[in-house]
mmCIF file of C-alpha atoms in Angstrom:
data_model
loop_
_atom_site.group_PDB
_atom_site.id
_atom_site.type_symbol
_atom_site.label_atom_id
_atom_site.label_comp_id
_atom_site.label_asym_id
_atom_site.label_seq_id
_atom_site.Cartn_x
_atom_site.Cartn_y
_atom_site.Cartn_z
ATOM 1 C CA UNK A 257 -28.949 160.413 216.904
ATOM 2 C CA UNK A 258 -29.638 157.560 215.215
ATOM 3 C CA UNK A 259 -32.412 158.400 212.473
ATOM 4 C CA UNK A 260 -32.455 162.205 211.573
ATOM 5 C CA UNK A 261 -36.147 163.202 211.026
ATOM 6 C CA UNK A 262 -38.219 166.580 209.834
ATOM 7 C CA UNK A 263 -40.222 165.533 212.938
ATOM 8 C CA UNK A 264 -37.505 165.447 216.256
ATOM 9 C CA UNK A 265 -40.353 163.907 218.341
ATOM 10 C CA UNK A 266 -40.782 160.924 215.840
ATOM 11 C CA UNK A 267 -37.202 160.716 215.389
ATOM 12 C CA UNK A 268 -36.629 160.369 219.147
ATOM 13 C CA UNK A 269 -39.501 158.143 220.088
ATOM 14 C CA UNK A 270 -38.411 156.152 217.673
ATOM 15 C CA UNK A 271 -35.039 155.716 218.799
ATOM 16 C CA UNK A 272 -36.565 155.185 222.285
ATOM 17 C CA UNK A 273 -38.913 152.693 221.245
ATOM 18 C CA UNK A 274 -35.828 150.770 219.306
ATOM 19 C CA UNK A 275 -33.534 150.436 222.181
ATOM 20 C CA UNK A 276 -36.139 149.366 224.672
ATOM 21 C CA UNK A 277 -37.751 146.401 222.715
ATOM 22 C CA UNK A 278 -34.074 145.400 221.672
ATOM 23 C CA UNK A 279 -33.215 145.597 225.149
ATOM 24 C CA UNK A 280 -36.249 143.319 225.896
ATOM 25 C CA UNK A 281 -35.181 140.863 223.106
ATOM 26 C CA UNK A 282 -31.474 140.672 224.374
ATOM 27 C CA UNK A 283 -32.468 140.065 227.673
ATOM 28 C CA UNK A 284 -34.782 136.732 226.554
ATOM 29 C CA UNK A 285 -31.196 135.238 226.510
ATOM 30 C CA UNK A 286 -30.967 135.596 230.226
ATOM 31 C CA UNK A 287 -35.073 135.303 231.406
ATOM 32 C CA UNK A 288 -37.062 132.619 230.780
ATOM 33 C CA UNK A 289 -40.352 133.662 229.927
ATOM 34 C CA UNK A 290 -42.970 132.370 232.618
ATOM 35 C CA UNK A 291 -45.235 133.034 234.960
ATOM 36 C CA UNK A 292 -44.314 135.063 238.416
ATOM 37 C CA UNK A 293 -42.706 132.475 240.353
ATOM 38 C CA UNK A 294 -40.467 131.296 237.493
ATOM 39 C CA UNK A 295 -38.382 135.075 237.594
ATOM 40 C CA UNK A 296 -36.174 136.005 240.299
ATOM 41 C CA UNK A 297 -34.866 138.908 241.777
ATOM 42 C CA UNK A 298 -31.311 138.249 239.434
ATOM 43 C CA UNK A 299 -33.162 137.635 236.419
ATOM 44 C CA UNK A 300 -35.135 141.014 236.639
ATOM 45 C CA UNK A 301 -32.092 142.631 237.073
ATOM 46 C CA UNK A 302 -30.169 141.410 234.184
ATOM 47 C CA UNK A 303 -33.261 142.209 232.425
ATOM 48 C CA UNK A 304 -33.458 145.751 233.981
ATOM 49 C CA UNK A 305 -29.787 146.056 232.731
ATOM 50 C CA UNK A 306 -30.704 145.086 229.168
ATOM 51 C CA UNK A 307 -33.166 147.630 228.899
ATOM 52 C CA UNK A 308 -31.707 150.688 230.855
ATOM 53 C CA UNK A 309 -28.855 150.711 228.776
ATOM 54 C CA UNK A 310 -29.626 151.586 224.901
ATOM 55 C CA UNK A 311 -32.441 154.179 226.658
ATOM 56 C CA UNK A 312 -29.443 155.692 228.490
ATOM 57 C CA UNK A 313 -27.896 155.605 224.912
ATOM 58 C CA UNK A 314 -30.166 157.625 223.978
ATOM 59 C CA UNK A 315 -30.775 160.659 227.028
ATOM 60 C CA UNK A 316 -27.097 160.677 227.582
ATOM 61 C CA UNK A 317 -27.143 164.392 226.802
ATOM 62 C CA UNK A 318 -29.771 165.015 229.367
ATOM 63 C CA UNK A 319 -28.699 162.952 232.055
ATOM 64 C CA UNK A 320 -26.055 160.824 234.037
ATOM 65 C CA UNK A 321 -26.749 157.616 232.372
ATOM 66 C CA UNK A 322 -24.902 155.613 234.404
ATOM 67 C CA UNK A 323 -27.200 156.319 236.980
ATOM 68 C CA UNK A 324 -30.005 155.648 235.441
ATOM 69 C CA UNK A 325 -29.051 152.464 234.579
ATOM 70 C CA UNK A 326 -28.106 151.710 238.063
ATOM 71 C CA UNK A 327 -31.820 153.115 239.446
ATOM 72 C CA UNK A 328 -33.455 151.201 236.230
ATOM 73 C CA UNK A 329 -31.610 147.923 237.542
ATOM 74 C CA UNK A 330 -32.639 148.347 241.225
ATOM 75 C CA UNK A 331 -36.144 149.351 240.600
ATOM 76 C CA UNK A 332 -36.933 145.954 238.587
ATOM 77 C CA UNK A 333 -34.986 143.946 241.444
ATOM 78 C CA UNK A 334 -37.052 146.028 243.759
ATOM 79 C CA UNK A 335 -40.707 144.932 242.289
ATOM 80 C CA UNK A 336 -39.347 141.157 241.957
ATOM 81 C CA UNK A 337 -38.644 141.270 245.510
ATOM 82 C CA UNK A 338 -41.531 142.820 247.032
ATOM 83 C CA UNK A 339 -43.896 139.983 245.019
ATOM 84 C CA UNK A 340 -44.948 142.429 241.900
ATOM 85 C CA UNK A 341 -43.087 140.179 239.575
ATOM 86 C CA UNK A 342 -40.698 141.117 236.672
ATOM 87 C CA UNK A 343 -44.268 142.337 234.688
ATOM 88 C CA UNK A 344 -42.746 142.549 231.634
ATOM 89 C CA UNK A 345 -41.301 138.790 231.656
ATOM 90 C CA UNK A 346 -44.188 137.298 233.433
ATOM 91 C CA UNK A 347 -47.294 135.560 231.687
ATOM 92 C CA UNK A 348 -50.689 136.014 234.746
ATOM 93 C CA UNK A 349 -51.462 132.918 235.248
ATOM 94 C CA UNK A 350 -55.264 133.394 234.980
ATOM 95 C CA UNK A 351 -57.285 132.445 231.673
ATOM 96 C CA UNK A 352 -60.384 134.823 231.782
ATOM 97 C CA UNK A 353 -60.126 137.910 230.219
ATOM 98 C CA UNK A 354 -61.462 140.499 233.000
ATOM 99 C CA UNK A 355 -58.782 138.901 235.957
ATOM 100 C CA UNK A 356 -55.904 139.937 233.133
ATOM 101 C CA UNK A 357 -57.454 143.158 232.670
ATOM 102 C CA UNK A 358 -57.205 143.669 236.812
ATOM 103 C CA UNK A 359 -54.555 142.292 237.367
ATOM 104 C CA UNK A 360 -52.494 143.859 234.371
ATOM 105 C CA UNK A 361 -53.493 147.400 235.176
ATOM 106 C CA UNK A 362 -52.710 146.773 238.926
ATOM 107 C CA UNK A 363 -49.472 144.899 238.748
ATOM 108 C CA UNK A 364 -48.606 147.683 235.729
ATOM 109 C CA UNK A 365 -49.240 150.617 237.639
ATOM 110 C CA UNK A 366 -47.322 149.600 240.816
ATOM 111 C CA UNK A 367 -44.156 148.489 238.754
ATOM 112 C CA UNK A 368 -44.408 151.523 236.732
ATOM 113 C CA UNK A 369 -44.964 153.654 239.808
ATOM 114 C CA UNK A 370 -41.721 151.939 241.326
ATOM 115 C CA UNK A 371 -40.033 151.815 237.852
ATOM 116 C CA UNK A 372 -40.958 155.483 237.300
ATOM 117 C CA UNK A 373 -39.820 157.042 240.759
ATOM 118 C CA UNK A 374 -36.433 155.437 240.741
ATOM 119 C CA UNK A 375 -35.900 156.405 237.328
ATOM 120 C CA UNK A 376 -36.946 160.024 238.719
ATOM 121 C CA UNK A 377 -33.758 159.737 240.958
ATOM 122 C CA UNK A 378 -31.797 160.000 237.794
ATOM 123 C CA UNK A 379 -33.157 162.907 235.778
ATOM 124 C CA UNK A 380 -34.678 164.858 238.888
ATOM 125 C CA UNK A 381 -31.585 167.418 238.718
ATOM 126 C CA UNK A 382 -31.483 168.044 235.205
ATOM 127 C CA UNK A 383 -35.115 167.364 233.521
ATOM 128 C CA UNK A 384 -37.671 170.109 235.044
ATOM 129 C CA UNK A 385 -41.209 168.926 235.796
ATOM 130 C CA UNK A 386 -39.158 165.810 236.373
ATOM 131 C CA UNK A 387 -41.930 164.075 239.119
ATOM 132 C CA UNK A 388 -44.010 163.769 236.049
ATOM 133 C CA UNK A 389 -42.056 160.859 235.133
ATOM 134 C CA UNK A 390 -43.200 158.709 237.515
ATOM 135 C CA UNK A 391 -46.840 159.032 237.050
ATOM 136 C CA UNK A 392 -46.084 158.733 233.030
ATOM 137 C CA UNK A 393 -44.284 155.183 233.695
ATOM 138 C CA UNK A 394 -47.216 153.994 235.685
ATOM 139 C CA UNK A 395 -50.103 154.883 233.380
ATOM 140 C CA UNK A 396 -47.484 153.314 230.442
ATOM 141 C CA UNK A 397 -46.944 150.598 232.488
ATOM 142 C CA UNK A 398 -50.932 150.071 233.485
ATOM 143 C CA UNK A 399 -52.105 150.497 229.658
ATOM 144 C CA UNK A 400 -49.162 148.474 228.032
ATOM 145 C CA UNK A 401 -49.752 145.050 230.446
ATOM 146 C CA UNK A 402 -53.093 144.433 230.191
ATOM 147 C CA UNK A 403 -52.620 145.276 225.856
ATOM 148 C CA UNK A 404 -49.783 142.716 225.856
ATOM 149 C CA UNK A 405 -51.579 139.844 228.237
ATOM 150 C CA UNK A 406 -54.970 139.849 226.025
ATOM 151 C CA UNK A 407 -53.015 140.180 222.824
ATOM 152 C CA UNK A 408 -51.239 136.879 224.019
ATOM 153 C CA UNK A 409 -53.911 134.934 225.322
ATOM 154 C CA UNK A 410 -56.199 135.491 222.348
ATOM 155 C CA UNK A 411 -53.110 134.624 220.256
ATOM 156 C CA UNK A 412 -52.654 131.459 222.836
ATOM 157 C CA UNK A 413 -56.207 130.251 222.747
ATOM 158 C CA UNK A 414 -56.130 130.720 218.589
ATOM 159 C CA UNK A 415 -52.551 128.682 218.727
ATOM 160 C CA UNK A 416 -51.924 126.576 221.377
ATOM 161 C CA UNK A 417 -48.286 127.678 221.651
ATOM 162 C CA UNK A 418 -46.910 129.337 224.659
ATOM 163 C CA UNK A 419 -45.317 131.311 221.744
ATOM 164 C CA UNK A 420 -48.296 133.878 221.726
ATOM 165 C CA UNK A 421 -48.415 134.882 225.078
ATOM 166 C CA UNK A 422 -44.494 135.481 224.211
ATOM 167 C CA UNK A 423 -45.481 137.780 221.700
ATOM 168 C CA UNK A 424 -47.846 139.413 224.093
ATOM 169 C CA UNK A 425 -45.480 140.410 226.150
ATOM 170 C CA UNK A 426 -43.653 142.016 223.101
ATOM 171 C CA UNK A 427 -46.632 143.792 222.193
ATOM 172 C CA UNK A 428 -46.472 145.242 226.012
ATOM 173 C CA UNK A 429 -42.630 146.172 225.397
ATOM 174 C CA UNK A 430 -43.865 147.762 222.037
ATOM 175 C CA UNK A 431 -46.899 149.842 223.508
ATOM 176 C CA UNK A 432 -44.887 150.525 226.897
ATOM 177 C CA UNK A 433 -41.868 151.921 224.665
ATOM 178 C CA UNK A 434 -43.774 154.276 222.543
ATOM 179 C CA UNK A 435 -45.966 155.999 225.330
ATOM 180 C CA UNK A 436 -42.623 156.339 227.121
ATOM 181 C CA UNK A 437 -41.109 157.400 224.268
ATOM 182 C CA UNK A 438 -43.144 160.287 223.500
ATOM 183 C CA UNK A 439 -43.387 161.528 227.075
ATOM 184 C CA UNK A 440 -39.297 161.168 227.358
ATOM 185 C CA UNK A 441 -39.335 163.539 224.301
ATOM 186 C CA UNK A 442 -41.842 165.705 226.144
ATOM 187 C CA UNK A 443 -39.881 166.369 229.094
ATOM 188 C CA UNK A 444 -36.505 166.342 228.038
ATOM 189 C CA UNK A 445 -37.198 169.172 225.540
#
């Protein structure tokens, strides 16, 4: 482990929420930021790739990383291709507040939902309770989009720079990483 803590939980959600929002920052070198149309199947899954891998740093001991990077890869190609859209590169495309609400719970809970039952795949053999994984990804997933998207567009509106709907999504990567985080810890004591 990374950080040694009195507190293993904090210590490991921690560590969880560090390699996921670096992964999300490393893979802004290979996805441009934009709205649904502007990601492809590809880009997800470089993007997928960036983030599965320092979380499988980090549950190596509980499970076959390697597969769960592979599962975390196909399940964000997987939601790209069936029209869901890469939601944590994508900015909705809608300006009024309730439609990003909607929308960011719905499109979050599907891709979380898909998200969350491939990654089950992975740690179904050696996590017990494991099927609660996919529900926790969904409800992470349908709480952190529609934070990030009115985070950015009040920060857009109060700018003007496309820069604050960038930092929206961050703030989803950020919320998404922590609830995930401490649910991880959860079932993988």
């Amino acid at each position: 482990m990374f950080f040694t803590s009195t507190k293993p939980q904090f210590s490991f959600t921690l560590q969880w929420a560090i390699a996921t929002v670096a992964g999300f920052l490393v893979s802004l070198c290979w996805i441009e930021v934009g709205e649904k149309s502007d990601v492809g199947v590809a880009q997800a899954s470089l993007g997928g790739l960036a983030i599965a891998f320092p979380q499988s740093l980090i549950i190596r001991d509980h499970i076959l990383s390697g597969r769960w990077v592979l599962v975390t890869l196909l399940a964000w190609a997987t939601i790209t291709a069936i029209g869901v859209g890469a939601v944590g590169w994508i900015v909705p495309n809608t300006q009024t507040f309730p439609l990003r609400v909607f929308w960011g719970t719905t499109l979050g809970a599907v891709g979380g939902f898909v998200i969350g039952l491939a990654q089950w795949t992975a740690i179904r053999k050696s996590v017990a309770l494991s099927w609660r994984w996919i529900f926790i990804s969904a409800i992470s997933w349908a709480i952190a989009v529609p934070t990030g998207s009115i985070v950015g567009i009040v920060l857009f509106r109060f700018t003007r720079l496309f820069l604050g709907e960038v930092v929206g999504l961050a703030i989803t990567w950020i919320v998404v990483a922590i609830l995930t985080g401490i649910n991880a810890y959860r079932l993988l004591r």
